[in-house]
């Protein structure tokens, strides 16, 4: 396995995980990559490692350029194991390397995971000379762990951005201009929605902190390297970090005997007649992480569940739990559902939507047993008039 030179003397030495389809609960239908970068200078530097099972692939790519023993610095931008998992293997192969990481959080996290190494703590604004090049460190705490930082090489105008600007996307093209832009941007959106969204304020601060930098290349730790479409990904991050929404509605439901499903279709029809983009997600076949990609920029969220054993359906509970954790702001929401006798689920769904901090824009809609045609028309009319 060979390294890929991304700029003279700078190599991608990461790993492509073609097979992964679930990344701690987030569906990765297009696989993933764990990117690491090798800088050949007077001081040879590795930026980040890879997930543990791919340590051999990382070492092989490094060896295609240089003997790992010659590595002077291993920069760890982020402790999470998809980037640090290969650190023990790498440190065995690079016994002379110092581990450059943020203080105190990076050192604390790496020590807890892997023990003691020759750590070199850095803080935001610190620089490190490699010879012809230098590295500047920008700490980006809580984007999305306390230890996160990004590393900038001013002589090359490259930002090593770790998770920021990343996408779970396996490919043999290493650059944005070698892959379909719409697909890569969609994966970047899914990544942002499922990983970064709760920390949008901090992410906005990080984007602003990097805003004064001059980029020719953004090298994230997942997916393709940005060089041809830097403007597009920065614009997208500007929108996502701002929390801006579009006139778009999501109708999310599960159903037992199609009554709540009929109500969901009537809600969808109301949004359609209102003239706004609306999407229907049946939780029996749609994954939470895909729905959250659309939550990122929607205005309305309608959630429906029948009552089962005095509760909402577990699929709906799972969606609402995941939604609340990712903490989207400024949404309008309402609950609906059919029931046989107790009918508690609809109130419980509404309570969860309130707990998300959403504005309840329509009283909960409850229908006993099977909805009649006129009841469905009434739902459509109510939603149309929102
Ligand atoms: Fe790609 Fe937060 O790890």
PDB file of N, CA and C in Angstrom, residues 180-240:
ATOM      1  N   UNK A 180     -18.090  12.917  -7.123  1.00  0.00           N
ATOM      2  CA  UNK A 180     -19.272  13.760  -7.389  1.00  0.00           C
ATOM      3  C   UNK A 180     -19.544  14.730  -6.231  1.00  0.00           C
ATOM      4  N   UNK A 181     -19.530  16.024  -6.539  1.00  0.00           N
ATOM      5  CA  UNK A 181     -19.626  17.047  -5.487  1.00  0.00           C
ATOM      6  C   UNK A 181     -20.935  16.941  -4.705  1.00  0.00           C
ATOM      7  N   UNK A 182     -22.064  16.674  -5.403  1.00  0.00           N
ATOM      8  CA  UNK A 182     -23.341  16.624  -4.681  1.00  0.00           C
ATOM      9  C   UNK A 182     -23.342  15.506  -3.639  1.00  0.00           C
ATOM     10  N   UNK A 183     -22.735  14.391  -3.989  1.00  0.00           N
ATOM     11  CA  UNK A 183     -22.690  13.253  -3.057  1.00  0.00           C
ATOM     12  C   UNK A 183     -21.788  13.590  -1.866  1.00  0.00           C
ATOM     13  N   UNK A 184     -20.633  14.175  -2.150  1.00  0.00           N
ATOM     14  CA  UNK A 184     -19.684  14.496  -1.078  1.00  0.00           C
ATOM     15  C   UNK A 184     -20.283  15.548  -0.139  1.00  0.00           C
ATOM     16  N   UNK A 185     -20.950  16.546  -0.705  1.00  0.00           N
ATOM     17  CA  UNK A 185     -21.576  17.572   0.149  1.00  0.00           C
ATOM     18  C   UNK A 185     -22.715  16.983   0.974  1.00  0.00           C
ATOM     19  N   UNK A 186     -23.463  16.038   0.380  1.00  0.00           N
ATOM     20  CA  UNK A 186     -24.539  15.382   1.138  1.00  0.00           C
ATOM     21  C   UNK A 186     -23.949  14.594   2.312  1.00  0.00           C
ATOM     22  N   UNK A 187     -22.835  13.912   2.078  1.00  0.00           N
ATOM     23  CA  UNK A 187     -22.198  13.164   3.175  1.00  0.00           C
ATOM     24  C   UNK A 187     -21.606  14.122   4.215  1.00  0.00           C
ATOM     25  N   UNK A 188     -21.108  15.270   3.776  1.00  0.00           N
ATOM     26  CA  UNK A 188     -20.602  16.271   4.730  1.00  0.00           C
ATOM     27  C   UNK A 188     -21.755  16.795   5.588  1.00  0.00           C
ATOM     28  N   UNK A 189     -22.923  16.943   4.953  1.00  0.00           N
ATOM     29  CA  UNK A 189     -24.113  17.408   5.682  1.00  0.00           C
ATOM     30  C   UNK A 189     -24.547  16.356   6.707  1.00  0.00           C
ATOM     31  N   UNK A 190     -24.555  15.095   6.291  1.00  0.00           N
ATOM     32  CA  UNK A 190     -24.949  14.027   7.220  1.00  0.00           C
ATOM     33  C   UNK A 190     -23.964  13.981   8.392  1.00  0.00           C
ATOM     34  N   UNK A 191     -22.690  14.143   8.086  1.00  0.00           N
ATOM     35  CA  UNK A 191     -21.658  14.131   9.131  1.00  0.00           C
ATOM     36  C   UNK A 191     -21.893  15.279  10.115  1.00  0.00           C
ATOM     37  N   UNK A 192     -22.114  16.467   9.568  1.00  0.00           N
ATOM     38  CA  UNK A 192     -22.333  17.640  10.435  1.00  0.00           C
ATOM     39  C   UNK A 192     -23.569  17.404  11.328  1.00  0.00           C
ATOM     40  N   UNK A 193     -24.667  16.952  10.692  1.00  0.00           N
ATOM     41  CA  UNK A 193     -25.932  16.792  11.437  1.00  0.00           C
ATOM     42  C   UNK A 193     -25.792  15.785  12.572  1.00  0.00           C
ATOM     43  N   UNK A 194     -25.067  14.708  12.337  1.00  0.00           N
ATOM     44  CA  UNK A 194     -25.014  13.607  13.297  1.00  0.00           C
ATOM     45  C   UNK A 194     -23.860  13.694  14.288  1.00  0.00           C
ATOM     46  N   UNK A 195     -22.864  14.522  13.995  1.00  0.00           N
ATOM     47  CA  UNK A 195     -21.686  14.589  14.875  1.00  0.00           C
ATOM     48  C   UNK A 195     -21.514  15.997  15.462  1.00  0.00           C
ATOM     49  N   UNK A 196     -21.677  16.994  14.643  1.00  0.00           N
ATOM     50  CA  UNK A 196     -21.257  18.354  15.042  1.00  0.00           C
ATOM     51  C   UNK A 196     -22.431  19.216  15.528  1.00  0.00           C
ATOM     52  N   UNK A 197     -23.654  18.914  15.079  1.00  0.00           N
ATOM     53  CA  UNK A 197     -24.785  19.820  15.313  1.00  0.00           C
ATOM     54  C   UNK A 197     -24.945  20.280  16.765  1.00  0.00           C
ATOM     55  N   UNK A 198     -24.767  19.392  17.770  1.00  0.00           N
ATOM     56  CA  UNK A 198     -24.975  19.899  19.140  1.00  0.00           C
ATOM     57  C   UNK A 198     -23.968  20.974  19.522  1.00  0.00           C
ATOM     58  N   UNK A 199     -22.874  21.038  18.782  1.00  0.00           N
ATOM     59  CA  UNK A 199     -21.799  21.985  19.117  1.00  0.00           C
ATOM     60  C   UNK A 199     -21.688  23.071  18.036  1.00  0.00           C
ATOM     61  N   UNK A 200     -22.826  23.424  17.464  1.00  0.00           N
ATOM     62  CA  UNK A 200     -22.809  24.385  16.346  1.00  0.00           C
ATOM     63  C   UNK A 200     -22.211  25.722  16.761  1.00  0.00           C
ATOM     64  N   UNK A 201     -22.487  26.135  18.014  1.00  0.00           N
ATOM     65  CA  UNK A 201     -21.949  27.418  18.460  1.00  0.00           C
ATOM     66  C   UNK A 201     -20.411  27.366  18.466  1.00  0.00           C
ATOM     67  N   UNK A 202     -19.885  26.290  19.043  1.00  0.00           N
ATOM     68  CA  UNK A 202     -18.433  26.145  19.084  1.00  0.00           C
ATOM     69  C   UNK A 202     -17.873  25.963  17.662  1.00  0.00           C
ATOM     70  N   UNK A 203     -18.610  25.229  16.810  1.00  0.00           N
ATOM     71  CA  UNK A 203     -18.145  25.019  15.435  1.00  0.00           C
ATOM     72  C   UNK A 203     -18.111  26.347  14.680  1.00  0.00           C
ATOM     73  N   UNK A 204     -19.130  27.179  14.933  1.00  0.00           N
ATOM     74  CA  UNK A 204     -19.141  28.509  14.307  1.00  0.00           C
ATOM     75  C   UNK A 204     -17.933  29.317  14.746  1.00  0.00           C
ATOM     76  N   UNK A 205     -17.598  29.220  16.049  1.00  0.00           N
ATOM     77  CA  UNK A 205     -16.419  29.915  16.568  1.00  0.00           C
ATOM     78  C   UNK A 205     -15.146  29.396  15.922  1.00  0.00           C
ATOM     79  N   UNK A 206     -15.100  28.071  15.710  1.00  0.00           N
ATOM     80  CA  UNK A 206     -13.904  27.476  15.101  1.00  0.00           C
ATOM     81  C   UNK A 206     -13.766  27.915  13.647  1.00  0.00           C
ATOM     82  N   UNK A 207     -14.900  27.948  12.936  1.00  0.00           N
ATOM     83  CA  UNK A 207     -14.857  28.384  11.532  1.00  0.00           C
ATOM     84  C   UNK A 207     -14.395  29.845  11.477  1.00  0.00           C
ATOM     85  N   UNK A 208     -14.905  30.661  12.420  1.00  0.00           N
ATOM     86  CA  UNK A 208     -14.480  32.065  12.457  1.00  0.00           C
ATOM     87  C   UNK A 208     -12.982  32.156  12.769  1.00  0.00           C
ATOM     88  N   UNK A 209     -12.518  31.323  13.729  1.00  0.00           N
ATOM     89  CA  UNK A 209     -11.100  31.364  14.106  1.00  0.00           C
ATOM     90  C   UNK A 209     -10.214  31.005  12.921  1.00  0.00           C
ATOM     91  N   UNK A 210     -10.715  30.117  12.067  1.00  0.00           N
ATOM     92  CA  UNK A 210      -9.930  29.705  10.890  1.00  0.00           C
ATOM     93  C   UNK A 210     -10.210  30.624   9.700  1.00  0.00           C
ATOM     94  N   UNK A 211     -11.200  31.516   9.865  1.00  0.00           N
ATOM     95  CA  UNK A 211     -11.642  32.338   8.738  1.00  0.00           C
ATOM     96  C   UNK A 211     -10.562  33.261   8.200  1.00  0.00           C
ATOM     97  N   UNK A 212      -9.632  33.683   9.078  1.00  0.00           N
ATOM     98  CA  UNK A 212      -8.577  34.574   8.629  1.00  0.00           C
ATOM     99  C   UNK A 212      -7.443  33.846   7.921  1.00  0.00           C
ATOM    100  N   UNK A 213      -7.506  32.523   7.906  1.00  0.00           N
ATOM    101  CA  UNK A 213      -6.419  31.749   7.300  1.00  0.00           C
ATOM    102  C   UNK A 213      -6.640  31.641   5.789  1.00  0.00           C
ATOM    103  N   UNK A 214      -5.547  31.525   5.102  1.00  0.00           N
ATOM    104  CA  UNK A 214      -5.581  31.414   3.657  1.00  0.00           C
ATOM    105  C   UNK A 214      -5.451  29.922   3.316  1.00  0.00           C
ATOM    106  N   UNK A 215      -6.472  29.340   2.665  1.00  0.00           N
ATOM    107  CA  UNK A 215      -6.417  27.897   2.401  1.00  0.00           C
ATOM    108  C   UNK A 215      -6.175  27.611   0.927  1.00  0.00           C
ATOM    109  N   UNK A 216      -5.297  26.666   0.660  1.00  0.00           N
ATOM    110  CA  UNK A 216      -5.251  26.056  -0.675  1.00  0.00           C
ATOM    111  C   UNK A 216      -5.801  24.644  -0.587  1.00  0.00           C
ATOM    112  N   UNK A 217      -5.808  24.131   0.631  1.00  0.00           N
ATOM    113  CA  UNK A 217      -6.263  22.766   0.819  1.00  0.00           C
ATOM    114  C   UNK A 217      -6.781  22.601   2.253  1.00  0.00           C
ATOM    115  N   UNK A 218      -7.907  21.911   2.379  1.00  0.00           N
ATOM    116  CA  UNK A 218      -8.371  21.507   3.717  1.00  0.00           C
ATOM    117  C   UNK A 218      -8.315  19.991   3.754  1.00  0.00           C
ATOM    118  N   UNK A 219      -7.517  19.481   4.660  1.00  0.00           N
ATOM    119  CA  UNK A 219      -7.309  18.028   4.769  1.00  0.00           C
ATOM    120  C   UNK A 219      -8.018  17.517   6.016  1.00  0.00           C
ATOM    121  N   UNK A 220      -9.262  17.033   5.874  1.00  0.00           N
ATOM    122  CA  UNK A 220      -9.964  16.507   7.047  1.00  0.00           C
ATOM    123  C   UNK A 220      -9.503  15.083   7.356  1.00  0.00           C
ATOM    124  N   UNK A 221      -9.971  14.552   8.446  1.00  0.00           N
ATOM    125  CA  UNK A 221      -9.605  13.183   8.835  1.00  0.00           C
ATOM    126  C   UNK A 221     -10.608  12.148   8.351  1.00  0.00           C
ATOM    127  N   UNK A 222     -11.643  12.593   7.654  1.00  0.00           N
ATOM    128  CA  UNK A 222     -12.587  11.659   7.029  1.00  0.00           C
ATOM    129  C   UNK A 222     -12.922  12.158   5.625  1.00  0.00           C
ATOM    130  N   UNK A 223     -12.909  11.225   4.672  1.00  0.00           N
ATOM    131  CA  UNK A 223     -13.398  11.558   3.338  1.00  0.00           C
ATOM    132  C   UNK A 223     -12.378  12.274   2.486  1.00  0.00           C
ATOM    133  N   UNK A 224     -12.898  13.010   1.502  1.00  0.00           N
ATOM    134  CA  UNK A 224     -12.005  13.615   0.511  1.00  0.00           C
ATOM    135  C   UNK A 224     -11.383  14.913   1.037  1.00  0.00           C
ATOM    136  N   UNK A 225     -10.245  15.252   0.425  1.00  0.00           N
ATOM    137  CA  UNK A 225      -9.533  16.503   0.721  1.00  0.00           C
ATOM    138  C   UNK A 225     -10.165  17.601  -0.133  1.00  0.00           C
ATOM    139  N   UNK A 226     -10.395  18.733   0.493  1.00  0.00           N
ATOM    140  CA  UNK A 226     -10.995  19.858  -0.234  1.00  0.00           C
ATOM    141  C   UNK A 226      -9.889  20.690  -0.873  1.00  0.00           C
ATOM    142  N   UNK A 227      -9.939  20.842  -2.195  1.00  0.00           N
ATOM    143  CA  UNK A 227      -9.009  21.734  -2.885  1.00  0.00           C
ATOM    144  C   UNK A 227      -9.717  22.461  -4.033  1.00  0.00           C
ATOM    145  N   UNK A 228     -10.673  21.785  -4.686  1.00  0.00           N
ATOM    146  CA  UNK A 228     -11.382  22.404  -5.807  1.00  0.00           C
ATOM    147  C   UNK A 228     -12.671  23.088  -5.376  1.00  0.00           C
ATOM    148  N   UNK A 229     -13.186  22.716  -4.206  1.00  0.00           N
ATOM    149  CA  UNK A 229     -14.499  23.230  -3.780  1.00  0.00           C
ATOM    150  C   UNK A 229     -14.452  23.746  -2.346  1.00  0.00           C
ATOM    151  N   UNK A 230     -13.353  24.425  -2.007  1.00  0.00           N
ATOM    152  CA  UNK A 230     -13.220  24.976  -0.644  1.00  0.00           C
ATOM    153  C   UNK A 230     -14.322  25.991  -0.383  1.00  0.00           C
ATOM    154  N   UNK A 231     -14.613  26.799  -1.376  1.00  0.00           N
ATOM    155  CA  UNK A 231     -15.659  27.822  -1.216  1.00  0.00           C
ATOM    156  C   UNK A 231     -16.997  27.154  -0.855  1.00  0.00           C
ATOM    157  N   UNK A 232     -17.323  26.078  -1.542  1.00  0.00           N
ATOM    158  CA  UNK A 232     -18.613  25.418  -1.321  1.00  0.00           C
ATOM    159  C   UNK A 232     -18.706  24.823   0.094  1.00  0.00           C
ATOM    160  N   UNK A 233     -17.642  24.183   0.559  1.00  0.00           N
ATOM    161  CA  UNK A 233     -17.742  23.555   1.889  1.00  0.00           C
ATOM    162  C   UNK A 233     -17.718  24.638   2.976  1.00  0.00           C
ATOM    163  N   UNK A 234     -16.984  25.723   2.753  1.00  0.00           N
ATOM    164  CA  UNK A 234     -17.000  26.796   3.762  1.00  0.00           C
ATOM    165  C   UNK A 234     -18.373  27.463   3.809  1.00  0.00           C
ATOM    166  N   UNK A 235     -18.984  27.644   2.639  1.00  0.00           N
ATOM    167  CA  UNK A 235     -20.348  28.224   2.602  1.00  0.00           C
ATOM    168  C   UNK A 235     -21.330  27.301   3.320  1.00  0.00           C
ATOM    169  N   UNK A 236     -21.202  25.994   3.062  1.00  0.00           N
ATOM    170  CA  UNK A 236     -22.108  25.029   3.710  1.00  0.00           C
ATOM    171  C   UNK A 236     -21.917  25.085   5.229  1.00  0.00           C
ATOM    172  N   UNK A 237     -20.688  25.114   5.704  1.00  0.00           N
ATOM    173  CA  UNK A 237     -20.448  25.182   7.144  1.00  0.00           C
ATOM    174  C   UNK A 237     -20.968  26.500   7.720  1.00  0.00           C
ATOM    175  N   UNK A 238     -20.845  27.582   6.936  1.00  0.00           N
ATOM    176  CA  UNK A 238     -21.391  28.864   7.385  1.00  0.00           C
ATOM    177  C   UNK A 238     -22.879  28.747   7.638  1.00  0.00           C
ATOM    178  N   UNK A 239     -23.579  28.058   6.734  1.00  0.00           N
ATOM    179  CA  UNK A 239     -25.034  27.892   6.891  1.00  0.00           C
ATOM    180  C   UNK A 239     -25.353  26.955   8.060  1.00  0.00           C
ATOM    181  N   UNK A 240     -24.668  25.823   8.124  1.00  0.00           N
ATOM    182  CA  UNK A 240     -25.003  24.841   9.160  1.00  0.00           C
ATOM    183  C   UNK A 240     -24.674  25.377  10.548  1.00  0.00           C
TER     184      UNK A 240
END
